[in-house]
Amino acid sequence: MKILVTVKRVPDTAAEKRLDPADKTLDRESVETILNPVDEYAVEEALRLKEQHGGEVVVLCMGPSSALATVRKALSMGPDAAVHVHDDALHGSCAFNTAKVLQAAIRQVEPDIVLCGSESTDARTSLVPSALAEYLGWPGLTGAKQLEVDGATVRVHRETENGYDVVEADGPAVVSVVKGINEPRYPSFKGIMAAKSKPVTDYTLADLGVDPGEVGTAGATTEVVDFAPRPPRQAGQQVKDPGDGSAAVELAEFLAGHKFI
Amino acid sequence: MDLELTPEQEEFRKIVRAFAEEVVGPRAEAMDRAGALDPVVLDQMAAMGLFGLPFPEEVGGMGADYTTLCLAIEELARVDSSVAITLEAAVGLGAMPIWRYGSAEQHQRWLRPLAAGEQLGAFGLTEPAGGSDAGALATRATLDGDEWVIDGTKALITNAGLDRSGLVTVAAVTGQRPDGRHEITNIIVPTGTPGYRVGRSYAKVGWHASDTRELIFESCRVPVANTLGERGAGLANFLRTLEEGRVAVAALATGLCQGCVDECTRYAREREAFGQPIAAFQAVAFKIADMEVRAHTARLAWQQAAAKLDAGQPFGREAAIAKLYASEAAVTSARDAVQVHGGYGFMEEFPVARFYRDAKVLEIGEGTSEIMRILIARSLGLG
Ligand SMILES: Cc1cc2nc3c(=O)[nH]c(=O)nc-3n(C[C@H](O)[C@H](O)[C@H](O)COP(=O)(O)OP(=O)(O)OC[C@H]3O[C@@H](n4cnc5c(N)ncnc54)[C@H](O)[C@@H]3O)c2cc1C
């Protein structure tokens, strides 16, 4: 079984993020970056599938050449190989373009299943897994809290407000996983060392036959029109009771005025 | 001597830190109270390969070095000394002598399960009548055909009474040397050998979740093939083992120092007195600044000793300096950390209370501060 996992380099969730005023994209070089946290769950799930069914795990990352560190981080958990798509023309790609490029790379690898994290902590669109399934023409099973592969059948448990739905499809399929599907392993020292020498295949847009005009800032289907820092929080309004209980009335009126009650 | 860590070591330090914060930290108080480690913690440490760090892959290790082991110990001790000493004793004292002095066959038979963390090893040197005078042992082993027969008692031994305790290497008197001194030989005794009994757990001041036992040997028979190293080389071999262990204990003490800095920095910013955060009082800020100095200096000291060890250079003097400095730094920092926390520092909900109890033993185990000063003085041609 050939399992492909998509991984993304994102700014450290705890870090102060900066948008570049020139092209309104995230300044990815100025902050500490990490492997998108939910992608660790996808990598873990892929490794577990391999442990059950045998085969191979390949990670796929689209990101600037500096994202290689993220690729190695994912490899240190145990996958066998990686594909890294980087091309200057990719800068500023929207979620759909990203999915288009990933799709082209996935066609090169020809996996039996594609696992994604359900969202990335920077843009939080959650669009890529579904768009990817659409471009590939494969079933997309999103939000998996549990995953089983039984022959050609891919089955996931998707959490809902009242319980869970069981969703099933014939592979190859795209599955996005949520946190809690497993407990990702911590890489071992041997894993870190081994990651340095695992094969990483580099692709440019030309290698994948993708037209640079269709992706990046040029081909983005969405545009960031403006951004502004969040205004500082206003001081709250204090209600003091003069001793006759009238503060309760004032509070009730405040809440009613804002339609809370 | 280059003290720069490799990018892989830096990466690994981050991973162990994440593990310590995410898995160990939330369990630390409960494990301390229960007086036992959560098996989940040990299992994950084994899966991360922590128990095999300094050993080559041919014997089931991770192919790293002593520095990398010390990094892991330091990061664990930042949140929990009991977990850190369990690793330190298992690798530094339990497995290391088997790696250094064992035959290829002993490596496969005894070291493999230790390096994988399936079993933990122990090192039995100290006896009820004394530890510092390591040559004055009373435990005896006599040859009977192709078996050693061991009689005696070991005191204060780490990692011998756990479910996964696999073996203890016992230092025993096996005869007399031509100069009249004891001939000492190290012998591997697997857990469960008839005549080898693990006594009760001690009620300790700190390191509550770490296992410390008395071991009793009564006509305990093991094959002569369990001899570790040459017959009569026991003293030299365990002195070398202890010398290495001091570097690891210094790393452990550094972690505790760092934990004090972390806890106090956070608390001093949040806690208010007289209308301002206590961090604004110089008396508090300077205490924390001094803690930072101690953590930093202790780290440089152990890293330098470890770098020499890994480079195959003599490191005994540096190990003694690092162990002495870092352990005394830990005791001072833990005492001040409680002070910075005021009354809450005396409450078990706050990690610094545990740090305070855990710090003291660092000035005692693997050579007391007095013994360290003797070694350092001797290196100056004194005493
Ligand atoms: C929690 C814990 C875990 C331990 N784990 C292990 C283990 O796994 N394996 C093991 O073998 N041992 C272990 N030990 C034992 C430890 O190594 C000894 O306690 C230590 O070496 C000191 O020996 P002692 O306790 O017999 O003290 P003593 O040797 O009796 O010393 C008492 C005091 O006299 C001082 N003193 C002794 N000789 C001199 C001298 N020549 N000059 C000046 N002062 C001197 C000492 O510094 C100390 O202050 C452990 C101890 C503890 C507390």
Coordinates of N, CA and C in Angstrom, one line a residue, chain A residues 136-257:
Chain A
L136 N -8.6 15.5 -8.1 CA -8.1 14.2 -8.4 C -9.3 13.3 -9.0
G137 N -10.5 13.8 -8.7 CA -11.7 13.0 -9.0 C -11.8 11.8 -8.1
W138 N -11.3 11.9 -6.9 CA -11.4 10.8 -5.9 C -12.4 11.2 -4.8
P139 N -12.9 10.2 -4.1 CA -13.7 10.5 -3.0 C -13.0 11.3 -1.9
G140 N -13.6 12.2 -1.3 CA -12.9 13.0 -0.2 C -13.7 12.7 1.1
L141 N -13.0 12.1 2.1 CA -13.6 11.8 3.4 C -12.9 12.7 4.4
T142 N -13.6 13.7 4.8 CA -13.0 14.7 5.7 C -13.3 14.6 7.2
G143 N -12.5 15.1 8.0 CA -12.7 15.2 9.4 C -12.7 13.8 10.1
A144 N -11.8 13.0 9.7 CA -11.7 11.6 10.2 C -11.2 11.6 11.7
K145 N -12.0 11.0 12.6 CA -11.5 10.8 13.9 C -11.0 9.3 14.1
Q146 N -11.4 8.5 13.1 CA -11.0 7.1 13.1 C -10.9 6.7 11.6
L147 N -9.9 5.9 11.3 CA -9.8 5.5 9.9 C -9.5 4.0 9.8
E148 N -10.2 3.3 8.9 CA -9.9 1.9 8.6 C -9.8 1.7 7.1
V149 N -8.8 0.9 6.7 CA -8.7 0.5 5.3 C -8.9 -1.0 5.3
D150 N -9.8 -1.4 4.5 CA -10.2 -2.8 4.5 C -10.2 -3.2 3.0
G151 N -9.2 -3.8 2.5 CA -9.1 -4.0 1.0 C -9.2 -2.7 0.3
A152 N -10.2 -2.6 -0.6 CA -10.3 -1.3 -1.4 C -11.2 -0.3 -0.6
T153 N -11.8 -0.7 0.5 CA -12.7 0.2 1.2 C -12.0 1.0 2.2
V154 N -12.3 2.3 2.1 CA -11.8 3.3 3.1 C -13.0 3.8 3.9
R155 N -12.8 3.6 5.3 CA -14.0 3.9 6.1 C -13.5 4.9 7.2
V156 N -14.2 6.0 7.4 CA -13.8 6.9 8.5 C -15.0 7.2 9.4
H157 N -14.7 7.5 10.6 CA -15.7 8.0 11.6 C -15.4 9.5 11.6
R158 N -16.5 10.2 11.4 CA -16.4 11.7 11.4 C -17.3 12.2 12.5
E159 N -16.7 12.9 13.4 CA -17.4 13.4 14.6 C -18.5 14.4 14.2
T160 N -19.6 14.3 14.9 CA -20.7 15.3 14.7 C -21.1 15.8 16.0
E161 N -22.0 16.7 16.1 CA -22.4 17.2 17.4 C -23.1 16.2 18.3
N162 N -23.7 15.2 17.7 CA -24.5 14.2 18.5 C -23.8 12.9 18.6
G163 N -22.7 12.7 17.8 CA -22.1 11.4 17.8 C -21.1 11.3 16.7
Y164 N -21.2 10.4 15.8 CA -20.4 10.4 14.6 C -21.1 9.7 13.4
D165 N -20.6 10.2 12.3 CA -21.1 9.5 11.0 C -20.0 8.6 10.6
V166 N -20.5 7.4 10.0 CA -19.5 6.5 9.4 C -19.6 6.8 7.9
V167 N -18.5 7.1 7.3 CA -18.5 7.4 5.8 C -17.5 6.5 5.2
E168 N -17.9 5.9 4.0 CA -17.2 4.9 3.4 C -17.0 5.1 1.9
A169 N -15.9 4.8 1.4 CA -15.7 5.0 -0.1 C -14.7 3.9 -0.6
D170 N -14.7 3.8 -1.9 CA -13.7 2.9 -2.5 C -12.5 3.7 -2.8
G171 N -11.3 3.2 -2.5 CA -10.1 3.9 -2.7 C -9.7 3.9 -4.2
P172 N -8.8 4.7 -4.7 CA -8.0 5.7 -3.9 C -8.9 6.8 -3.4
A173 N -8.6 7.3 -2.3 CA -9.4 8.4 -1.7 C -8.5 9.4 -1.0
V174 N -9.1 10.6 -0.7 CA -8.4 11.6 0.1 C -9.1 11.6 1.4
V175 N -8.3 11.5 2.5 CA -8.9 11.5 3.9 C -8.2 12.6 4.6
S176 N -9.0 13.5 5.2 CA -8.4 14.5 6.1 C -8.7 14.1 7.6
V177 N -7.7 14.2 8.4 CA -7.8 13.7 9.8 C -7.8 14.9 10.8
V178 N -8.5 14.7 11.9 CA -8.5 15.7 13.0 C -7.7 15.2 14.1
K179 N -7.3 16.2 15.0 CA -6.5 15.9 16.2 C -7.3 14.9 17.0
G180 N -6.6 14.0 17.7 CA -7.3 13.0 18.5 C -7.5 11.7 17.8
I181 N -7.3 11.6 16.5 CA -7.4 10.4 15.8 C -6.4 9.4 16.3
N182 N -5.3 9.9 16.8 CA -4.2 9.0 17.4 C -3.4 9.9 18.3
E183 N -2.3 9.3 18.7 CA -1.3 10.1 19.6 C 0.0 10.1 18.8
P184 N 0.4 11.2 18.1 CA 1.6 11.1 17.3 C 2.8 10.7 18.1
R185 N 3.7 10.0 17.5 CA 4.9 9.6 18.2 C 5.9 10.7 18.2
Y186 N 6.8 10.7 19.2 CA 7.9 11.6 19.1 C 9.0 11.0 18.4
P187 N 9.7 11.7 17.5 CA 10.8 11.1 16.7 C 11.9 10.6 17.7
S188 N 12.6 9.6 17.3 CA 13.7 9.1 18.0 C 15.0 9.8 17.5
F189 N 16.1 9.7 18.2 CA 17.3 10.3 17.7 C 17.7 9.6 16.3
K190 N 17.5 8.3 16.3 CA 17.8 7.5 15.1 C 16.9 8.0 13.9
G191 N 15.7 8.4 14.3 CA 14.7 8.9 13.3 C 15.2 10.2 12.7
I192 N 15.8 11.1 13.5 CA 16.3 12.4 13.1 C 17.5 12.2 12.2
M193 N 18.4 11.2 12.6 CA 19.5 11.0 11.8 C 19.2 10.4 10.4
A194 N 18.2 9.4 10.5 CA 17.8 8.7 9.3 C 17.2 9.7 8.3
A195 N 16.4 10.7 8.8 CA 15.7 11.6 8.0 C 16.6 12.4 7.1
K196 N 17.9 12.5 7.5 CA 18.8 13.3 6.7 C 19.1 12.7 5.4
S197 N 19.1 11.3 5.4 CA 19.5 10.6 4.2 C 18.3 10.0 3.4
K198 N 17.1 10.3 3.8 CA 15.9 9.7 3.1 C 15.8 10.5 1.8
P199 N 15.3 9.8 0.7 CA 15.2 10.5 -0.6 C 14.1 11.5 -0.6
V200 N 14.5 12.7 -1.1 CA 13.5 13.8 -1.2 C 13.6 14.2 -2.7
T201 N 12.4 14.0 -3.4 CA 12.4 14.4 -4.8 C 11.9 15.8 -4.9
D202 N 12.6 16.6 -5.7 CA 12.2 18.0 -5.9 C 11.5 18.1 -7.2
Y203 N 10.4 18.8 -7.2 CA 9.6 19.1 -8.4 C 9.5 20.6 -8.5
T204 N 9.6 21.1 -9.7 CA 9.2 22.5 -10.0 C 7.9 22.5 -10.8
L205 N 7.3 23.6 -11.0 CA 6.0 23.6 -11.7 C 6.2 23.0 -13.1
A206 N 7.4 23.3 -13.8 CA 7.6 22.7 -15.1 C 7.6 21.2 -15.1
D207 N 8.3 20.7 -14.0 CA 8.3 19.2 -13.9 C 6.9 18.6 -13.8
L208 N 6.0 19.4 -13.2 CA 4.6 18.9 -13.0 C 3.7 19.3 -14.1
G209 N 4.2 20.1 -15.0 CA 3.4 20.5 -16.1 C 2.3 21.5 -15.7
V210 N 2.6 22.3 -14.7 CA 1.6 23.2 -14.2 C 2.0 24.6 -14.8
D211 N 1.1 25.3 -15.4 CA 1.3 26.7 -15.9 C 1.5 27.7 -14.8
P212 N 2.7 28.3 -14.7 CA 2.9 29.3 -13.6 C 1.9 30.4 -13.5
G213 N 1.3 30.7 -14.6 CA 0.3 31.8 -14.6 C -1.0 31.4 -13.9
E214 N -1.2 30.1 -13.7 CA -2.4 29.6 -13.1 C -2.3 29.6 -11.5
V215 N -1.0 29.7 -11.0 CA -0.9 29.6 -9.6 C -0.2 30.8 -9.0
G216 N 0.2 30.8 -7.8 CA 0.8 31.9 -7.1 C -0.1 33.2 -7.1
T217 N 0.6 34.3 -6.9 CA -0.2 35.6 -6.8 C -1.0 35.8 -8.1
A218 N -0.3 35.4 -9.2 CA -0.9 35.6 -10.6 C -2.2 34.9 -10.7
G219 N -2.3 33.7 -10.3 CA -3.4 32.9 -10.5 C -4.4 32.7 -9.3
A220 N -4.1 33.5 -8.3 CA -4.9 33.3 -7.1 C -6.4 33.5 -7.3
T221 N -7.2 32.7 -6.8 CA -8.7 32.9 -7.0 C -9.2 33.8 -5.9
T222 N -8.4 34.0 -4.9 CA -8.8 34.9 -3.8 C -7.8 36.0 -3.6
E223 N -8.1 37.1 -3.1 CA -7.2 38.2 -3.0 C -7.3 38.8 -1.6
V224 N -6.2 39.1 -0.9 CA -6.3 39.8 0.3 C -6.4 41.3 0.0
V225 N -7.5 41.9 0.2 CA -7.7 43.3 -0.2 C -7.0 44.3 0.8
D226 N -7.1 44.0 2.0 CA -6.6 44.9 3.0 C -6.4 44.1 4.3
F227 N -5.6 44.6 5.2 CA -5.5 44.0 6.5 C -5.1 45.1 7.5
A228 N -5.5 44.9 8.7 CA -5.2 45.9 9.8 C -5.0 45.1 11.1
P229 N -4.2 45.6 11.9 CA -4.0 45.0 13.2 C -5.3 45.1 14.0
R230 N -5.6 44.2 14.9 CA -6.8 44.2 15.7 C -6.7 45.5 16.6
P231 N -7.7 46.3 16.7 CA -7.6 47.5 17.5 C -7.4 47.0 19.0
P232 N -6.7 47.8 19.8 CA -6.5 47.4 21.2 C -7.9 47.3 21.9
R233 N -8.0 46.4 22.8 CA -9.3 46.2 23.4 C -9.7 47.4 24.3
Q234 N -10.9 47.9 24.2 CA -11.4 49.0 25.0 C -11.5 48.6 26.4
A235 N -11.3 49.6 27.3 CA -11.6 49.3 28.7 C -13.0 48.9 28.9
G236 N -13.3 48.0 29.8 CA -14.7 47.5 30.0 C -15.5 48.6 30.8
Q237 N -16.8 48.4 30.8 CA -17.6 49.3 31.5 C -17.9 48.7 32.9
Q238 N -17.6 49.4 33.9 CA -17.8 48.9 35.3 C -19.2 49.4 35.9
V239 N -19.8 48.4 36.5 CA -21.1 48.8 37.1 C -20.9 48.7 38.6
K240 N -21.0 49.7 39.3 CA -20.8 49.7 40.8 C -22.2 49.9 41.5
D241 N -22.4 49.1 42.5 CA -23.7 49.1 43.2 C -23.6 50.1 44.3
P242 N -24.5 51.1 44.3 CA -24.4 52.1 45.4 C -24.9 51.6 46.7
G243 N -25.4 50.3 46.7 CA -25.8 49.7 48.0 C -27.3 49.4 48.0
D244 N -28.0 49.8 46.9 CA -29.5 49.6 46.9 C -29.8 48.5 45.9
G245 N -28.9 47.8 45.3 CA -29.2 46.7 44.4 C -29.5 47.2 43.0
S246 N -29.4 48.5 42.7 CA -29.8 49.0 41.4 C -28.8 48.5 40.3
A247 N -27.6 48.0 40.8 CA -26.6 47.6 39.8 C -27.2 46.4 39.0
A248 N -28.0 45.5 39.7 CA -28.5 44.4 39.0 C -29.4 44.8 37.9
V249 N -30.2 45.8 38.1 CA -31.1 46.3 37.0 C -30.2 46.8 35.8
E250 N -29.2 47.6 36.2 CA -28.3 48.1 35.2 C -27.7 47.0 34.3
L251 N -27.2 46.0 35.1 CA -26.6 44.8 34.4 C -27.6 44.2 33.4
A252 N -28.8 43.9 33.9 CA -29.8 43.3 33.1 C -30.1 44.1 31.9
E253 N -30.2 45.4 32.1 CA -30.5 46.3 30.9 C -29.3 46.3 29.9
F254 N -28.1 46.2 30.4 CA -26.9 46.1 29.5 C -27.0 44.9 28.7
L255 N -27.3 43.7 29.4 CA -27.3 42.5 28.7 C -28.5 42.4 27.7
A256 N -29.6 43.0 28.1 CA -30.8 43.0 27.2 C -30.5 43.9 26.0
G257 N -29.8 45.1 26.3 CA -29.5 46.0 25.2 C -28.6 45.4 24.1

